[in-house]
């Protein structure tokens, strides 16, 4: 009996590399299993250490030291720009676009730059143990999005503390993660908080994941992401009447940066075969690359062409086969 089990185990081990290379659905789930598995395992290990200083945001530095290594295992690379804005020892509200749970990996890779930083998260994550318990012990702020009055009271109490202790508070103003190739409308909570305490808004932009991640088709290939920190936006002298204008100003800056950095990542891809001269924009280049190389090639287009046509590209890229980063 034991010999049959050994043979079966050997068969499974031998099949894993084959399935990983040939089946994108298997590769998608396998990578997320590695991601969630290692983060959960690290949470179990770190909980006793977190208990020595519970709910201290500095615990997140320990977590990031252990967890950021997952990035290399699943084939992602993060590039931080505007580091000088992020490393300032100041209280601020960080607003960032939200595309996937992979955003947390990007945060783990830059937490040592942010130093004292915590995150506003939905209450449901607290019950995803052991991660939820470890996150609470590391100082994450959990809010009940259904009970708005209670959420506001929680955030008001946090707001006073972050200014006093010069903590950065990371907020996803879109509310829900959506990998659609664009920034969605912002909620006002983060901007209320910044104006209440007269602390700056710090916009952080992750470039698009569309070139390597498609949750509907279960595709997660290797990829590179640019994280851009924009200059802080002052709220000094602003009142509640200025919230809409402030929000649109910040969102406009972030949308422009998102398009530029996403187009820059797009131009890293080029087909093995030549593209017809009639191809003049990013969307057509994506389609041609897929047609000429079965969707697994690097695509290169001119930066100006890619940037000017990003709106067309994002709609085309969603329909085309995903590109595999070499």
Tab-separated table of C-alpha atoms in Angstrom:
chain	number	residue	atom	x	y	z
A	1	UNK	CA	0.000	0.000	0.000
A	2	UNK	CA	2.787	2.402	0.914
A	3	UNK	CA	4.462	1.803	-2.448
A	4	UNK	CA	1.295	2.882	-4.277
A	5	UNK	CA	1.121	6.035	-2.186
A	6	UNK	CA	4.750	6.778	-2.950
A	7	UNK	CA	4.149	6.287	-6.668
A	8	UNK	CA	1.096	8.520	-6.542
A	9	UNK	CA	3.078	11.182	-4.669
A	10	UNK	CA	5.875	10.988	-7.227
A	11	UNK	CA	3.344	11.311	-10.042
A	12	UNK	CA	1.847	14.439	-8.470
A	13	UNK	CA	5.287	15.994	-7.981
A	14	UNK	CA	6.225	15.285	-11.607
A	15	UNK	CA	2.922	16.711	-12.860
A	16	UNK	CA	3.208	20.007	-11.005
A	17	UNK	CA	5.822	21.602	-13.338
A	18	UNK	CA	3.904	20.383	-16.391
A	19	UNK	CA	0.613	21.819	-15.176
A	20	UNK	CA	2.291	25.063	-14.109
A	21	UNK	CA	3.773	25.646	-17.564
A	22	UNK	CA	0.835	24.484	-19.662
A	23	UNK	CA	-2.310	25.411	-17.742
A	24	UNK	CA	-2.889	29.088	-16.930
A	25	UNK	CA	-5.785	28.285	-14.572
A	26	UNK	CA	-3.593	25.968	-12.496
A	27	UNK	CA	-0.822	28.581	-12.520
A	28	UNK	CA	-3.283	31.287	-11.351
A	29	UNK	CA	-4.545	29.303	-8.369
A	30	UNK	CA	-1.089	27.938	-7.531
A	31	UNK	CA	0.405	31.432	-7.321
A	32	UNK	CA	-2.397	32.751	-5.144
A	33	UNK	CA	-2.097	29.639	-2.955
A	34	UNK	CA	1.591	30.449	-2.448
A	35	UNK	CA	0.763	34.089	-1.733
A	36	UNK	CA	-2.019	33.496	0.788
A	37	UNK	CA	-0.311	30.453	2.279
A	38	UNK	CA	2.974	32.202	3.052
A	39	UNK	CA	1.247	35.326	4.398
A	40	UNK	CA	-0.954	33.179	6.681
A	41	UNK	CA	2.032	31.130	7.850
A	42	UNK	CA	3.977	34.294	8.618
A	43	UNK	CA	0.957	35.645	10.509
A	44	UNK	CA	0.983	32.588	12.794
A	45	UNK	CA	4.699	33.003	13.453
A	46	UNK	CA	4.475	36.750	14.088
A	47	UNK	CA	1.407	36.812	16.358
A	48	UNK	CA	3.463	36.023	19.510
A	49	UNK	CA	5.906	38.828	18.640
A	50	UNK	CA	3.038	41.252	17.971
A	51	UNK	CA	1.633	40.486	21.440
A	52	UNK	CA	4.707	42.166	22.957
A	53	UNK	CA	3.455	45.498	21.579
A	54	UNK	CA	-0.174	44.965	20.466
A	55	UNK	CA	-1.795	47.319	17.950
A	56	UNK	CA	1.500	49.096	17.305
A	57	UNK	CA	1.839	50.126	13.652
A	58	UNK	CA	5.574	49.379	13.784
A	59	UNK	CA	4.641	45.687	13.827
A	60	UNK	CA	3.826	46.034	10.144
A	61	UNK	CA	7.525	46.535	9.477
A	62	UNK	CA	8.152	43.053	10.842
A	63	UNK	CA	5.365	41.669	8.694
A	64	UNK	CA	6.691	43.316	5.540
A	65	UNK	CA	10.200	41.992	6.173
A	66	UNK	CA	8.867	38.447	6.056
A	67	UNK	CA	6.091	38.775	3.484
A	68	UNK	CA	7.643	40.877	0.709
A	69	UNK	CA	9.661	37.857	-0.468
A	70	UNK	CA	6.471	36.333	-1.890
A	71	UNK	CA	6.839	38.808	-4.765
A	72	UNK	CA	9.756	36.936	-6.333
A	73	UNK	CA	8.026	33.562	-5.945
A	74	UNK	CA	5.033	34.562	-8.038
A	75	UNK	CA	7.004	36.515	-10.641
A	76	UNK	CA	6.167	40.132	-9.817
A	77	UNK	CA	8.522	43.100	-9.661
A	78	UNK	CA	7.747	46.448	-8.039
A	79	UNK	CA	9.414	49.750	-8.870
A	80	UNK	CA	8.950	52.688	-6.499
A	81	UNK	CA	9.103	56.253	-7.778
A	82	UNK	CA	8.774	59.404	-5.693
A	83	UNK	CA	10.367	57.743	-2.687
A	84	UNK	CA	11.318	61.130	-1.241
A	85	UNK	CA	7.634	61.953	-0.671
A	86	UNK	CA	6.851	58.638	0.999
A	87	UNK	CA	9.765	58.558	3.428
A	88	UNK	CA	9.050	61.915	5.092
A	89	UNK	CA	8.357	61.624	8.803
A	90	UNK	CA	4.933	63.261	8.739
A	91	UNK	CA	1.293	62.489	9.339
A	92	UNK	CA	-0.653	62.214	6.103
A	93	UNK	CA	-3.509	60.414	4.405
A	94	UNK	CA	-2.251	58.149	1.608
A	95	UNK	CA	-4.838	57.593	-1.107
A	96	UNK	CA	-4.106	54.760	-3.553
A	97	UNK	CA	-5.933	52.977	-6.369
A	98	UNK	CA	-7.107	49.444	-5.604
A	99	UNK	CA	-6.946	46.725	-8.288
A	100	UNK	CA	-6.327	43.419	-6.522
A	101	UNK	CA	-5.257	41.766	-3.277
A	102	UNK	CA	-1.814	41.886	-4.909
A	103	UNK	CA	-1.748	45.556	-3.890
A	104	UNK	CA	-0.847	44.350	-0.399
A	105	UNK	CA	2.299	42.720	-1.797
A	106	UNK	CA	3.279	46.051	-3.301
A	107	UNK	CA	2.729	47.684	0.083
A	108	UNK	CA	4.898	45.048	1.781
A	109	UNK	CA	7.686	45.970	-0.649
A	110	UNK	CA	7.628	49.665	0.304
A	111	UNK	CA	6.671	49.526	3.999
A	112	UNK	CA	10.278	50.070	5.074
A	113	UNK	CA	10.145	53.398	3.234
A	114	UNK	CA	6.839	54.468	4.791
A	115	UNK	CA	7.972	53.368	8.279
A	116	UNK	CA	5.004	54.261	10.517
A	117	UNK	CA	1.990	53.461	8.380
A	118	UNK	CA	-1.302	51.681	8.913
A	119	UNK	CA	-4.263	50.840	6.688
A	120	UNK	CA	-8.022	51.240	6.738
A	121	UNK	CA	-9.579	47.848	5.928
A	122	UNK	CA	-13.076	46.407	5.820
A	123	UNK	CA	-14.215	44.677	8.993
A	124	UNK	CA	-14.720	41.324	7.240
A	125	UNK	CA	-10.940	40.884	6.885
A	126	UNK	CA	-10.580	40.701	10.658
A	127	UNK	CA	-12.395	37.351	10.633
A	128	UNK	CA	-9.999	35.848	8.066
A	129	UNK	CA	-7.764	34.309	10.730
A	130	UNK	CA	-4.851	34.016	11.260
A	131	UNK	CA	-4.265	36.986	8.943
A	132	UNK	CA	-7.045	39.084	10.492
A	133	UNK	CA	-5.806	38.650	14.053
A	134	UNK	CA	-2.221	39.419	13.067
A	135	UNK	CA	-3.362	42.490	11.127
A	136	UNK	CA	-5.303	43.795	14.144
A	137	UNK	CA	-2.300	43.249	16.403
A	138	UNK	CA	-0.218	45.137	13.829
A	139	UNK	CA	-2.447	48.191	14.107
A	140	UNK	CA	-4.734	47.918	11.075
A	141	UNK	CA	-7.957	49.927	11.339
A	142	UNK	CA	-11.055	47.825	10.678
A	143	UNK	CA	-14.292	49.648	9.883
A	144	UNK	CA	-17.846	48.465	9.426
A	145	UNK	CA	-18.818	49.851	6.043
A	146	UNK	CA	-22.487	48.947	6.597
A	147	UNK	CA	-22.806	50.977	9.796
A	148	UNK	CA	-21.627	54.349	8.528
A	149	UNK	CA	-21.972	56.260	11.813
A	150	UNK	CA	-19.833	53.736	13.693
A	151	UNK	CA	-17.225	53.795	10.912
A	152	UNK	CA	-17.020	57.597	11.102
A	153	UNK	CA	-16.553	57.497	14.877
A	154	UNK	CA	-13.725	54.975	14.477
A	155	UNK	CA	-12.001	57.059	11.823
A	156	UNK	CA	-12.365	60.280	13.841
A	157	UNK	CA	-10.609	58.664	16.802
A	158	UNK	CA	-7.870	57.321	14.517
A	159	UNK	CA	-7.483	60.695	12.827
A	160	UNK	CA	-6.495	62.444	16.031
A	161	UNK	CA	-3.966	59.730	16.849
A	162	UNK	CA	-2.210	59.710	13.477
A	163	UNK	CA	-1.585	63.453	13.621
A	164	UNK	CA	-0.219	63.288	17.147
A	165	UNK	CA	2.046	60.303	16.430
A	166	UNK	CA	2.921	61.313	12.830
A	167	UNK	CA	1.527	58.117	11.327
A	168	UNK	CA	0.666	57.651	7.676
A	169	UNK	CA	-2.848	56.284	7.082
A	170	UNK	CA	-3.318	54.298	3.866
A	171	UNK	CA	-6.818	54.483	2.367
A	172	UNK	CA	-8.266	53.004	-0.839
A	173	UNK	CA	-10.800	55.725	-1.747
A	174	UNK	CA	-12.389	53.622	-4.507
A	175	UNK	CA	-13.681	51.340	-1.760
A	176	UNK	CA	-13.608	48.073	-3.734
A	177	UNK	CA	-10.802	46.492	-5.724
A	178	UNK	CA	-11.444	46.397	-9.476
A	179	UNK	CA	-8.904	45.492	-12.148
A	180	UNK	CA	-10.581	47.266	-15.058
A	181	UNK	CA	-7.751	49.434	-16.349
A	182	UNK	CA	-9.085	52.684	-14.887
A	183	UNK	CA	-9.609	54.560	-11.637
A	184	UNK	CA	-13.152	54.501	-10.335
A	185	UNK	CA	-14.983	57.296	-8.473
A	186	UNK	CA	-13.602	58.149	-5.033
A	187	UNK	CA	-15.441	58.176	-1.734
A	188	UNK	CA	-15.043	61.285	0.411
A	189	UNK	CA	-13.956	59.732	3.729
A	190	UNK	CA	-10.203	60.147	3.278
A	191	UNK	CA	-10.591	63.773	2.242
A	192	UNK	CA	-12.843	64.540	5.227
A	193	UNK	CA	-10.141	63.120	7.497
A	194	UNK	CA	-7.359	65.153	5.895
A	195	UNK	CA	-9.277	68.421	6.123
A	196	UNK	CA	-10.439	67.729	9.703
A	197	UNK	CA	-6.846	67.539	10.935
A	198	UNK	CA	-5.338	69.814	8.256
A	199	UNK	CA	-2.862	67.125	7.185
A	200	UNK	CA	-1.726	66.546	3.595
A	201	UNK	CA	-3.055	64.040	1.088
A	202	UNK	CA	-0.344	61.817	-0.413
A	203	UNK	CA	-1.449	60.212	-3.708
A	204	UNK	CA	0.068	56.791	-4.561
A	205	UNK	CA	-0.577	55.192	-7.952
A	206	UNK	CA	-0.106	51.541	-8.952
A	207	UNK	CA	0.228	51.066	-12.723
A	208	UNK	CA	-2.324	48.806	-14.410
A	209	UNK	CA	-2.313	45.048	-13.788
A	210	UNK	CA	-4.247	44.358	-17.002
A	211	UNK	CA	-1.173	43.126	-18.902
A	212	UNK	CA	-0.572	40.189	-16.544
A	213	UNK	CA	-3.697	39.662	-14.393
A	214	UNK	CA	-7.194	38.639	-15.451
A	215	UNK	CA	-9.328	37.283	-12.625
A	216	UNK	CA	-12.239	36.328	-14.863
A	217	UNK	CA	-10.060	34.177	-17.108
A	218	UNK	CA	-7.916	33.001	-14.185
A	219	UNK	CA	-4.626	34.296	-15.554
A	220	UNK	CA	-1.718	35.523	-13.442
A	221	UNK	CA	1.534	35.819	-15.358
A	222	UNK	CA	4.813	37.457	-14.424
A	223	UNK	CA	4.615	41.222	-14.396
A	224	UNK	CA	6.176	44.507	-13.421
A	225	UNK	CA	4.366	47.287	-11.597
A	226	UNK	CA	5.353	50.915	-11.088
A	227	UNK	CA	4.310	52.495	-7.789
A	228	UNK	CA	4.391	56.283	-8.102
A	229	UNK	CA	4.193	58.586	-5.103
A	230	UNK	CA	3.070	62.055	-6.139
A	231	UNK	CA	3.924	65.246	-4.209
A	232	UNK	CA	1.738	65.810	-1.137
A	233	UNK	CA	-1.378	67.929	-1.580
A	234	UNK	CA	-1.794	70.440	1.231
A	235	UNK	CA	-5.138	70.851	2.990
A	236	UNK	CA	-4.145	73.852	5.077
A	237	UNK	CA	-6.930	76.420	5.176
A	238	UNK	CA	-9.408	74.127	3.409
A	239	UNK	CA	-12.905	73.486	4.761
A	240	UNK	CA	-15.672	70.969	4.140
A	241	UNK	CA	-16.843	73.134	1.244
A	242	UNK	CA	-13.578	72.373	-0.576
A	243	UNK	CA	-13.836	68.568	-0.393
A	244	UNK	CA	-15.298	67.988	-3.859
A	245	UNK	CA	-12.724	70.217	-5.528
A	246	UNK	CA	-9.868	68.631	-3.560
A	247	UNK	CA	-11.059	65.125	-4.383
A	248	UNK	CA	-11.331	65.829	-8.106
A	249	UNK	CA	-7.930	67.508	-8.143
A	250	UNK	CA	-6.237	64.500	-6.504
A	251	UNK	CA	-8.121	61.979	-8.621
A	252	UNK	CA	-7.214	63.881	-11.799
A	253	UNK	CA	-3.494	63.763	-10.923
A	254	UNK	CA	-3.729	60.064	-10.141
A	255	UNK	CA	-5.615	59.253	-13.361
A	256	UNK	CA	-2.985	61.002	-15.455
A	257	UNK	CA	-0.138	59.198	-13.682
A	258	UNK	CA	-1.978	55.876	-13.984
A	259	UNK	CA	-2.311	56.286	-17.754
A	260	UNK	CA	1.330	57.285	-18.227
A	261	UNK	CA	2.879	54.547	-16.093
A	262	UNK	CA	0.515	51.908	-17.500
A	263	UNK	CA	1.431	52.938	-21.031
A	264	UNK	CA	5.110	52.756	-20.085
A	265	UNK	CA	4.635	49.177	-18.872
A	266	UNK	CA	2.750	48.381	-22.073
A	267	UNK	CA	5.669	49.441	-24.249
A	268	UNK	CA	7.862	46.766	-22.668
A	269	UNK	CA	5.975	44.214	-24.765
A	270	UNK	CA	6.909	43.549	-28.375
A	271	UNK	CA	5.935	40.768	-30.786
A	272	UNK	CA	8.315	38.187	-32.220
A	273	UNK	CA	6.982	39.053	-35.664
A	274	UNK	CA	6.733	42.481	-37.164
A	275	UNK	CA	3.598	44.560	-36.731
A	276	UNK	CA	1.919	45.996	-39.787
A	277	UNK	CA	2.710	49.686	-40.439
A	278	UNK	CA	-1.008	50.382	-40.141
A	279	UNK	CA	-0.769	49.699	-36.415
A	280	UNK	CA	-0.406	53.119	-34.885
A	281	UNK	CA	-1.767	52.873	-31.362
A	282	UNK	CA	-1.440	50.800	-28.216
A	283	UNK	CA	-4.694	48.893	-28.601
A	284	UNK	CA	-3.912	47.765	-32.154
A	285	UNK	CA	-0.375	46.859	-31.079
A	286	UNK	CA	-1.739	44.588	-28.376
A	287	UNK	CA	-4.072	42.874	-30.827
A	288	UNK	CA	-1.292	42.437	-33.380
A	289	UNK	CA	1.090	41.064	-30.780
A	290	UNK	CA	-1.462	38.507	-29.705
A	291	UNK	CA	-2.206	37.488	-33.293
A	292	UNK	CA	1.472	37.194	-34.221
A	293	UNK	CA	2.737	35.393	-31.150
A	294	UNK	CA	-0.168	33.431	-29.647
A	295	UNK	CA	-0.437	36.012	-26.890
A	296	UNK	CA	2.847	35.145	-25.188
A	297	UNK	CA	5.415	37.711	-26.273
A	298	UNK	CA	6.768	41.070	-25.275
A	299	UNK	CA	5.192	44.039	-26.954
A	300	UNK	CA	6.941	47.299	-27.781
A	301	UNK	CA	5.214	50.433	-28.997
A	302	UNK	CA	6.294	54.044	-28.961
A	303	UNK	CA	5.729	55.759	-25.620
A	304	UNK	CA	3.806	58.614	-27.168
A	305	UNK	CA	1.544	56.275	-29.132
A	306	UNK	CA	0.919	54.049	-26.134
A	307	UNK	CA	0.138	56.947	-23.814
A	308	UNK	CA	-2.154	58.699	-26.265
A	309	UNK	CA	-4.170	55.553	-26.881
A	310	UNK	CA	-4.330	54.032	-23.409
A	311	UNK	CA	-8.101	54.411	-23.222
A	312	UNK	CA	-8.421	52.276	-26.356
A	313	UNK	CA	-5.775	49.833	-25.156
A	314	UNK	CA	-7.469	48.974	-21.875
A	315	UNK	CA	-10.694	47.951	-23.623
A	316	UNK	CA	-8.815	45.892	-26.212
A	317	UNK	CA	-6.476	44.273	-23.692
A	318	UNK	CA	-9.410	42.955	-21.721
A	319	UNK	CA	-10.659	41.037	-24.743
A	320	UNK	CA	-7.298	39.795	-25.973
A	321	UNK	CA	-5.329	36.884	-24.634
A	322	UNK	CA	-3.121	37.885	-21.718
A	323	UNK	CA	0.544	38.525	-22.471
A	324	UNK	CA	3.240	36.650	-20.594
A	325	UNK	CA	6.119	38.789	-19.342
A	326	UNK	CA	9.522	37.311	-20.093
